Amino acid sequence: MVIASFIIIFREVLEAVLVISIVLGYISKINKPEFKKWVWYGTFAGVAASFIGKFLFDFLIGGFEGQAEALFEGFAMLIGAVLITTMIFWMAGQKKIAHELEKRVDVYISSSKKGGIFFLVFISIIREGIELVIFLTAAEFASESLGWLGTILGFVVGIGLGVLLYFGTIKFNIKTFFNVTSIILILFAAGLIAHGIHELQEGGLIPFVLYPLYDLNSIFPVPNPLNENSAIGSILKALFGYNGNPGLIELIGYWVYLMGIISLWIIRSKVKPMNENFNVKTANNEKKMEAS
């Protein structure tokens, strides 16, 4: 759970910080400092709205019991898997993230629409915030262990890396980063699919078929890594949804999703590759060269 929370938080926070860094960097480049405060207004408003969303979501969760709770958890996991999949494909299809953002900033600044800058950043932040709420809720449902350590580390590392990128301290290979984290998140999402199906079965929405299909937990004692209650098994369960005694439907759901999404992701990545190296200063210099 700690590893899963860290990767999810780190990636989402980094995406949000990249948006802020790109917008601020471009505003500085074209010497329009009066628009910077609207970037921060949008950032703070987006963060506040995300916390409100988290509070409302937790309040909603507390109102379910029994089968209704199982159904809610199941749908939350499936929605989390869908959002993770959408995020992976969206990032794989972005060829020039910085240039697209700069074009939108150009439009708003040329027409003196400060509200446009505000909403550009606000929507980016609240989108990441809502995704985080659903992701982490689904991850908590899938594992009994708390991921507070991974959450804190994800925020710190994500913000820290974003700041270094903004000041041009490091050159970031965004393609490699998103490729590696995408593979891990696909495996995590596959686990959410399987666990979500199991919860829907517990809630009576989907029937149990050949459950369990096999039971490695009974065959292998707890120290064995194939037992989901062992140290290694618990990590695999929290991170990738490993189950030592799955049913037929959840096992099919896991592998159909995993094989299908990996195949589509590889195809999408090859068709529209992202820029490999990124930092804010480099992106702005490229924009300047194109204009000349």
mmCIF file of C-alpha atoms in Angstrom:
data_model
loop_
_atom_site.group_PDB
_atom_site.id
_atom_site.type_symbol
_atom_site.label_atom_id
_atom_site.label_comp_id
_atom_site.label_asym_id
_atom_site.label_seq_id
_atom_site.Cartn_x
_atom_site.Cartn_y
_atom_site.Cartn_z
ATOM 1 C CA MET A 1 0.000 0.000 0.000
ATOM 2 C CA VAL A 2 2.891 2.357 0.788
ATOM 3 C CA ILE A 3 4.481 1.787 -2.632
ATOM 4 C CA ALA A 4 1.178 2.071 -4.474
ATOM 5 C CA SER A 5 0.246 5.270 -2.629
ATOM 6 C CA PHE A 6 3.677 6.768 -3.286
ATOM 7 C CA ILE A 7 3.561 6.096 -7.034
ATOM 8 C CA ILE A 8 0.008 7.394 -7.413
ATOM 9 C CA ILE A 9 0.601 10.527 -5.330
ATOM 10 C CA PHE A 10 4.017 11.204 -6.867
ATOM 11 C CA ARG A 11 2.766 10.942 -10.426
ATOM 12 C CA GLU A 12 -0.387 12.991 -9.885
ATOM 13 C CA VAL A 13 1.396 15.707 -7.886
ATOM 14 C CA LEU A 14 4.177 15.890 -10.464
ATOM 15 C CA GLU A 15 1.645 16.319 -13.276
ATOM 16 C CA ALA A 16 -0.011 19.186 -11.395
ATOM 17 C CA VAL A 17 3.327 20.818 -10.530
ATOM 18 C CA LEU A 18 4.455 20.513 -14.156
ATOM 19 C CA VAL A 19 1.378 22.447 -15.280
ATOM 20 C CA ILE A 20 2.057 25.203 -12.737
ATOM 21 C CA SER A 21 5.761 25.304 -13.638
ATOM 22 C CA ILE A 22 5.116 25.506 -17.372
ATOM 23 C CA VAL A 23 2.546 28.289 -17.022
ATOM 24 C CA LEU A 24 4.693 30.313 -14.595
ATOM 25 C CA GLY A 25 7.800 29.792 -16.708
ATOM 26 C CA TYR A 26 6.082 30.960 -19.871
ATOM 27 C CA ILE A 27 4.549 34.005 -18.158
ATOM 28 C CA SER A 28 8.041 34.974 -16.978
ATOM 29 C CA LYS A 29 9.453 34.465 -20.465
ATOM 30 C CA ILE A 30 6.973 36.833 -22.115
ATOM 31 C CA ASN A 31 7.343 39.307 -19.226
ATOM 32 C CA LYS A 32 3.743 39.387 -18.017
ATOM 33 C CA PRO A 33 4.225 39.179 -14.221
ATOM 34 C CA GLU A 34 0.748 40.565 -13.505
ATOM 35 C CA PHE A 35 -0.699 37.194 -14.550
ATOM 36 C CA LYS A 36 1.380 35.150 -12.091
ATOM 37 C CA LYS A 37 -0.906 35.782 -9.134
ATOM 38 C CA TRP A 38 -3.780 34.229 -11.084
ATOM 39 C CA VAL A 39 -1.753 31.048 -11.429
ATOM 40 C CA TRP A 40 -1.432 30.896 -7.642
ATOM 41 C CA TYR A 41 -5.106 31.784 -7.149
ATOM 42 C CA GLY A 42 -6.026 28.861 -9.383
ATOM 43 C CA THR A 43 -3.592 26.589 -7.549
ATOM 44 C CA PHE A 44 -4.900 27.396 -4.068
ATOM 45 C CA ALA A 45 -8.526 27.198 -5.208
ATOM 46 C CA GLY A 46 -7.891 23.815 -6.831
ATOM 47 C CA VAL A 47 -6.206 22.439 -3.705
ATOM 48 C CA ALA A 48 -9.027 23.738 -1.479
ATOM 49 C CA ALA A 49 -11.684 22.246 -3.758
ATOM 50 C CA SER A 50 -9.829 18.910 -3.717
ATOM 51 C CA PHE A 51 -9.859 18.818 0.098
ATOM 52 C CA ILE A 52 -13.574 19.616 0.100
ATOM 53 C CA GLY A 53 -14.097 16.778 -2.371
ATOM 54 C CA LYS A 54 -12.133 14.425 -0.099
ATOM 55 C CA PHE A 55 -14.286 15.417 2.895
ATOM 56 C CA LEU A 56 -17.531 14.861 0.970
ATOM 57 C CA PHE A 57 -16.294 11.531 -0.391
ATOM 58 C CA ASP A 58 -15.348 10.279 3.090
ATOM 59 C CA PHE A 59 -18.726 11.440 4.416
ATOM 60 C CA LEU A 60 -20.467 9.499 1.648
ATOM 61 C CA ILE A 61 -18.472 6.347 2.389
ATOM 62 C CA GLY A 62 -19.507 6.438 6.049
ATOM 63 C CA GLY A 63 -23.164 6.086 5.109
ATOM 64 C CA PHE A 64 -22.861 2.555 3.687
ATOM 65 C CA GLU A 65 -23.043 -0.755 5.539
ATOM 66 C CA GLY A 66 -23.211 -4.449 4.664
ATOM 67 C CA GLN A 67 -23.890 -5.269 1.028
ATOM 68 C CA ALA A 68 -24.234 -1.598 0.127
ATOM 69 C CA GLU A 69 -20.735 -0.971 1.479
ATOM 70 C CA ALA A 70 -19.336 -3.879 -0.535
ATOM 71 C CA LEU A 71 -21.006 -2.577 -3.697
ATOM 72 C CA PHE A 72 -19.707 0.941 -3.086
ATOM 73 C CA GLU A 73 -16.172 -0.337 -2.536
ATOM 74 C CA GLY A 74 -16.408 -2.497 -5.642
ATOM 75 C CA PHE A 75 -17.553 0.354 -7.858
ATOM 76 C CA ALA A 76 -14.942 2.687 -6.321
ATOM 77 C CA MET A 77 -12.200 0.220 -7.258
ATOM 78 C CA LEU A 78 -13.508 -0.183 -10.804
ATOM 79 C CA ILE A 79 -13.824 3.587 -11.253
ATOM 80 C CA GLY A 80 -10.297 3.983 -9.887
ATOM 81 C CA ALA A 81 -9.029 1.470 -12.440
ATOM 82 C CA VAL A 82 -10.826 3.316 -15.250
ATOM 83 C CA LEU A 83 -9.338 6.662 -14.178
ATOM 84 C CA ILE A 84 -5.846 5.176 -13.955
ATOM 85 C CA THR A 85 -6.265 3.728 -17.440
ATOM 86 C CA THR A 86 -7.513 7.054 -18.806
ATOM 87 C CA MET A 87 -4.578 8.879 -17.211
ATOM 88 C CA ILE A 88 -2.064 6.435 -18.698
ATOM 89 C CA PHE A 89 -3.461 6.724 -22.220
ATOM 90 C CA TRP A 90 -3.758 10.514 -21.979
ATOM 91 C CA MET A 91 -0.103 10.885 -21.010
ATOM 92 C CA ALA A 92 0.999 8.407 -23.687
ATOM 93 C CA GLY A 93 -0.751 10.540 -26.310
ATOM 94 C CA GLN A 94 0.769 13.863 -25.274
ATOM 95 C CA LYS A 95 3.570 14.739 -27.674
ATOM 96 C CA LYS A 96 4.273 18.320 -26.630
ATOM 97 C CA ILE A 97 2.621 19.067 -23.311
ATOM 98 C CA ALA A 98 4.508 22.317 -22.704
ATOM 99 C CA HIS A 99 3.761 23.742 -26.144
ATOM 100 C CA GLU A 100 0.044 23.018 -25.863
ATOM 101 C CA LEU A 101 -0.169 24.751 -22.491
ATOM 102 C CA GLU A 102 1.799 27.738 -23.773
ATOM 103 C CA LYS A 103 -0.579 28.142 -26.706
ATOM 104 C CA ARG A 104 -3.532 28.315 -24.330
ATOM 105 C CA VAL A 105 -1.729 30.804 -22.098
ATOM 106 C CA ASP A 106 -0.964 32.910 -25.189
ATOM 107 C CA VAL A 107 -4.652 33.083 -26.051
ATOM 108 C CA TYR A 108 -5.681 34.153 -22.544
ATOM 109 C CA ILE A 109 -2.924 36.744 -22.156
ATOM 110 C CA SER A 110 -3.403 38.260 -25.608
ATOM 111 C CA SER A 111 -7.084 38.783 -24.806
ATOM 112 C CA SER A 112 -6.328 39.882 -21.197
ATOM 113 C CA LYS A 113 -8.426 37.038 -19.785
ATOM 114 C CA LYS A 114 -6.942 36.599 -16.326
ATOM 115 C CA GLY A 115 -9.831 34.321 -15.465
ATOM 116 C CA GLY A 116 -8.691 32.025 -18.258
ATOM 117 C CA ILE A 117 -5.315 31.571 -16.565
ATOM 118 C CA PHE A 118 -7.091 30.960 -13.259
ATOM 119 C CA PHE A 119 -9.389 28.272 -14.642
ATOM 120 C CA LEU A 120 -6.620 26.634 -16.684
ATOM 121 C CA VAL A 121 -4.661 25.976 -13.501
ATOM 122 C CA PHE A 122 -7.726 25.412 -11.296
ATOM 123 C CA ILE A 123 -9.157 22.717 -13.559
ATOM 124 C CA SER A 124 -5.771 21.005 -13.839
ATOM 125 C CA ILE A 125 -5.335 20.941 -10.053
ATOM 126 C CA ILE A 126 -8.858 19.848 -9.168
ATOM 127 C CA ARG A 127 -8.763 17.130 -11.840
ATOM 128 C CA GLU A 128 -5.635 15.675 -10.272
ATOM 129 C CA GLY A 129 -7.142 16.152 -6.804
ATOM 130 C CA ILE A 130 -10.350 14.278 -7.596
ATOM 131 C CA GLU A 131 -8.385 11.487 -9.244
ATOM 132 C CA LEU A 132 -6.194 11.246 -6.143
ATOM 133 C CA VAL A 133 -9.221 10.983 -3.852
ATOM 134 C CA ILE A 134 -10.666 8.108 -5.879
ATOM 135 C CA PHE A 135 -7.302 6.378 -6.397
ATOM 136 C CA LEU A 136 -6.336 6.428 -2.738
ATOM 137 C CA THR A 137 -9.817 5.428 -1.584
ATOM 138 C CA ALA A 138 -9.736 2.456 -3.951
ATOM 139 C CA ALA A 139 -6.224 1.581 -2.764
ATOM 140 C CA GLU A 140 -7.325 1.717 0.884
ATOM 141 C CA PHE A 141 -10.256 -0.581 0.114
ATOM 142 C CA ALA A 142 -7.894 -3.022 -1.604
ATOM 143 C CA SER A 143 -5.482 -3.148 1.346
ATOM 144 C CA GLU A 144 -5.950 -3.003 5.096
ATOM 145 C CA SER A 145 -2.632 -1.215 5.628
ATOM 146 C CA LEU A 146 -2.592 2.579 5.635
ATOM 147 C CA GLY A 147 -0.565 4.322 2.963
ATOM 148 C CA TRP A 148 0.071 7.544 4.892
ATOM 149 C CA LEU A 149 3.850 7.169 4.540
ATOM 150 C CA GLY A 150 3.621 6.695 0.783
ATOM 151 C CA THR A 151 1.223 9.633 0.559
ATOM 152 C CA ILE A 152 3.587 11.992 2.388
ATOM 153 C CA LEU A 153 6.624 10.830 0.408
ATOM 154 C CA GLY A 154 4.709 11.160 -2.846
ATOM 155 C CA PHE A 155 3.767 14.761 -2.099
ATOM 156 C CA VAL A 156 7.275 15.733 -0.976
ATOM 157 C CA VAL A 157 9.125 14.081 -3.865
ATOM 158 C CA GLY A 158 6.585 15.223 -6.474
ATOM 159 C CA ILE A 159 6.680 18.864 -5.362
ATOM 160 C CA GLY A 160 10.460 18.776 -4.918
ATOM 161 C CA LEU A 161 11.083 17.413 -8.397
ATOM 162 C CA GLY A 162 8.667 19.945 -9.865
ATOM 163 C CA VAL A 163 10.543 22.824 -8.203
ATOM 164 C CA LEU A 164 13.867 21.534 -9.543
ATOM 165 C CA LEU A 165 12.370 21.337 -13.024
ATOM 166 C CA TYR A 166 11.041 24.881 -12.778
ATOM 167 C CA PHE A 167 14.442 26.318 -11.917
ATOM 168 C CA GLY A 168 16.137 24.193 -14.561
ATOM 169 C CA THR A 169 18.280 22.437 -11.963
ATOM 170 C CA ILE A 170 17.718 19.047 -13.573
ATOM 171 C CA LYS A 171 16.856 17.670 -16.988
ATOM 172 C CA PHE A 172 13.972 15.243 -16.720
ATOM 173 C CA ASN A 173 13.431 12.227 -18.981
ATOM 174 C CA ILE A 174 9.653 12.368 -18.918
ATOM 175 C CA LYS A 175 9.219 9.504 -21.396
ATOM 176 C CA THR A 176 11.144 7.009 -19.265
ATOM 177 C CA PHE A 177 9.420 8.157 -16.084
ATOM 178 C CA PHE A 178 5.902 7.815 -17.460
ATOM 179 C CA ASN A 179 6.710 4.520 -19.194
ATOM 180 C CA VAL A 180 7.949 2.917 -15.966
ATOM 181 C CA THR A 181 5.166 4.289 -13.771
ATOM 182 C CA SER A 182 2.558 3.418 -16.406
ATOM 183 C CA ILE A 183 3.536 -0.254 -16.289
ATOM 184 C CA ILE A 184 3.336 -0.261 -12.485
ATOM 185 C CA LEU A 185 -0.019 1.540 -12.528
ATOM 186 C CA ILE A 186 -1.422 -0.866 -15.124
ATOM 187 C CA LEU A 187 -0.579 -3.755 -12.795
ATOM 188 C CA PHE A 188 -2.113 -1.852 -9.887
ATOM 189 C CA ALA A 189 -5.275 -1.132 -11.909
ATOM 190 C CA ALA A 190 -5.545 -4.816 -12.850
ATOM 191 C CA GLY A 191 -5.522 -5.618 -9.146
ATOM 192 C CA LEU A 192 -8.286 -3.062 -8.578
ATOM 193 C CA ILE A 193 -10.337 -4.713 -11.327
ATOM 194 C CA ALA A 194 -10.026 -8.142 -9.714
ATOM 195 C CA HIS A 195 -10.665 -6.834 -6.200
ATOM 196 C CA GLY A 196 -13.563 -4.711 -7.428
ATOM 197 C CA ILE A 197 -15.166 -7.757 -9.033
ATOM 198 C CA HIS A 198 -14.754 -9.659 -5.765
ATOM 199 C CA GLU A 199 -16.478 -6.870 -3.807
ATOM 200 C CA LEU A 200 -19.355 -6.820 -6.292
ATOM 201 C CA GLN A 201 -19.652 -10.567 -5.742
ATOM 202 C CA GLU A 202 -19.747 -9.968 -1.988
ATOM 203 C CA GLY A 203 -22.492 -7.421 -2.606
ATOM 204 C CA GLY A 204 -24.533 -9.940 -4.582
ATOM 205 C CA LEU A 205 -24.316 -8.125 -7.922
ATOM 206 C CA ILE A 206 -22.080 -10.726 -9.599
ATOM 207 C CA PRO A 207 -22.381 -14.465 -8.845
ATOM 208 C CA PHE A 208 -19.475 -16.512 -7.485
ATOM 209 C CA VAL A 209 -18.281 -19.009 -10.115
ATOM 210 C CA LEU A 210 -15.702 -21.669 -9.195
ATOM 211 C CA TYR A 211 -14.704 -19.865 -6.023
ATOM 212 C CA PRO A 212 -11.980 -20.411 -5.139
ATOM 213 C CA LEU A 213 -10.561 -21.619 -8.436
ATOM 214 C CA TYR A 214 -7.456 -22.673 -6.506
ATOM 215 C CA ASP A 215 -6.176 -21.994 -2.993
ATOM 216 C CA LEU A 216 -2.444 -21.365 -2.685
ATOM 217 C CA ASN A 217 -2.973 -19.993 0.819
ATOM 218 C CA SER A 218 -3.931 -23.479 2.033
ATOM 219 C CA ILE A 219 -1.152 -25.230 0.128
ATOM 220 C CA PHE A 220 1.699 -22.948 1.171
ATOM 221 C CA PRO A 221 2.276 -21.792 4.779
ATOM 222 C CA VAL A 222 2.517 -18.097 5.659
ATOM 223 C CA PRO A 223 6.308 -17.677 5.248
ATOM 224 C CA ASN A 224 5.988 -18.763 1.613
ATOM 225 C CA PRO A 225 5.707 -15.747 -0.757
ATOM 226 C CA LEU A 226 2.881 -17.471 -2.663
ATOM 227 C CA ASN A 227 0.698 -17.075 0.413
ATOM 228 C CA GLU A 228 -0.996 -13.668 0.236
ATOM 229 C CA ASN A 229 -0.637 -13.247 4.003
ATOM 230 C CA SER A 230 3.162 -13.552 3.932
ATOM 231 C CA ALA A 231 5.418 -10.488 3.884
ATOM 232 C CA ILE A 232 6.037 -10.627 0.130
ATOM 233 C CA GLY A 233 2.495 -11.785 -0.591
ATOM 234 C CA SER A 234 1.061 -8.835 1.325
ATOM 235 C CA ILE A 235 3.169 -6.402 -0.706
ATOM 236 C CA LEU A 236 2.094 -8.030 -3.974
ATOM 237 C CA LYS A 237 -1.532 -7.970 -2.821
ATOM 238 C CA ALA A 238 -1.435 -4.282 -1.910
ATOM 239 C CA LEU A 239 0.481 -3.207 -5.008
ATOM 240 C CA PHE A 240 -0.721 -5.537 -7.762
ATOM 241 C CA GLY A 241 -3.854 -7.170 -6.344
ATOM 242 C CA TYR A 242 -2.283 -10.606 -5.866
ATOM 243 C CA ASN A 243 -4.797 -13.150 -4.572
ATOM 244 C CA GLY A 244 -3.851 -16.616 -3.357
ATOM 245 C CA ASN A 245 -7.411 -17.955 -3.676
ATOM 246 C CA PRO A 246 -9.211 -16.123 -6.513
ATOM 247 C CA GLY A 247 -12.490 -16.990 -8.156
ATOM 248 C CA LEU A 248 -12.831 -17.657 -11.881
ATOM 249 C CA ILE A 249 -14.506 -14.347 -12.779
ATOM 250 C CA GLU A 250 -12.038 -12.117 -10.934
ATOM 251 C CA LEU A 251 -9.085 -14.049 -12.395
ATOM 252 C CA ILE A 252 -10.479 -13.635 -15.913
ATOM 253 C CA GLY A 253 -11.119 -9.944 -15.267
ATOM 254 C CA TYR A 254 -7.538 -9.464 -14.064
ATOM 255 C CA TRP A 255 -5.847 -11.075 -17.064
ATOM 256 C CA VAL A 256 -8.212 -9.737 -19.724
ATOM 257 C CA TYR A 257 -7.665 -6.196 -18.460
ATOM 258 C CA LEU A 258 -3.910 -6.643 -18.010
ATOM 259 C CA MET A 259 -3.201 -8.126 -21.443
ATOM 260 C CA GLY A 260 -5.613 -5.820 -23.256
ATOM 261 C CA ILE A 261 -4.429 -2.573 -21.667
ATOM 262 C CA ILE A 262 -0.714 -3.379 -21.975
ATOM 263 C CA SER A 263 -1.203 -4.140 -25.672
ATOM 264 C CA LEU A 264 -3.146 -0.918 -26.288
ATOM 265 C CA TRP A 265 -0.663 1.142 -24.268
ATOM 266 C CA ILE A 266 2.318 -0.174 -26.249
ATOM 267 C CA ILE A 267 0.553 0.599 -29.540
ATOM 268 C CA ARG A 268 -0.475 4.092 -28.384
ATOM 269 C CA SER A 269 3.003 4.903 -27.091
ATOM 270 C CA LYS A 270 4.621 3.945 -30.387
ATOM 271 C CA VAL A 271 2.141 5.933 -32.469
ATOM 272 C CA LYS A 272 2.447 9.173 -30.469
ATOM 273 C CA PRO A 273 5.721 9.282 -28.552
ATOM 274 C CA MET A 274 6.242 12.002 -25.944
ATOM 275 C CA ASN A 275 9.206 14.341 -25.822
ATOM 276 C CA GLU A 276 11.879 12.411 -23.944
ATOM 277 C CA ASN A 277 13.585 15.238 -22.083
ATOM 278 C CA PHE A 278 11.844 18.052 -20.289
ATOM 279 C CA ASN A 279 12.509 21.037 -18.126
ATOM 280 C CA VAL A 280 10.706 24.364 -18.095
ATOM 281 C CA LYS A 281 13.625 26.423 -19.359
ATOM 282 C CA THR A 282 14.279 24.053 -22.265
ATOM 283 C CA ALA A 283 10.602 24.079 -23.237
ATOM 284 C CA ASN A 284 10.507 27.879 -23.253
ATOM 285 C CA ASN A 285 13.732 28.123 -25.256
ATOM 286 C CA GLU A 286 12.285 25.764 -27.876
ATOM 287 C CA LYS A 287 9.217 27.993 -28.119
ATOM 288 C CA LYS A 288 11.448 31.040 -28.630
ATOM 289 C CA MET A 289 13.433 29.329 -31.396
ATOM 290 C CA GLU A 290 10.242 28.314 -33.205
ATOM 291 C CA ALA A 291 8.952 31.895 -33.092
ATOM 292 C CA SER A 292 12.178 33.220 -34.631
#
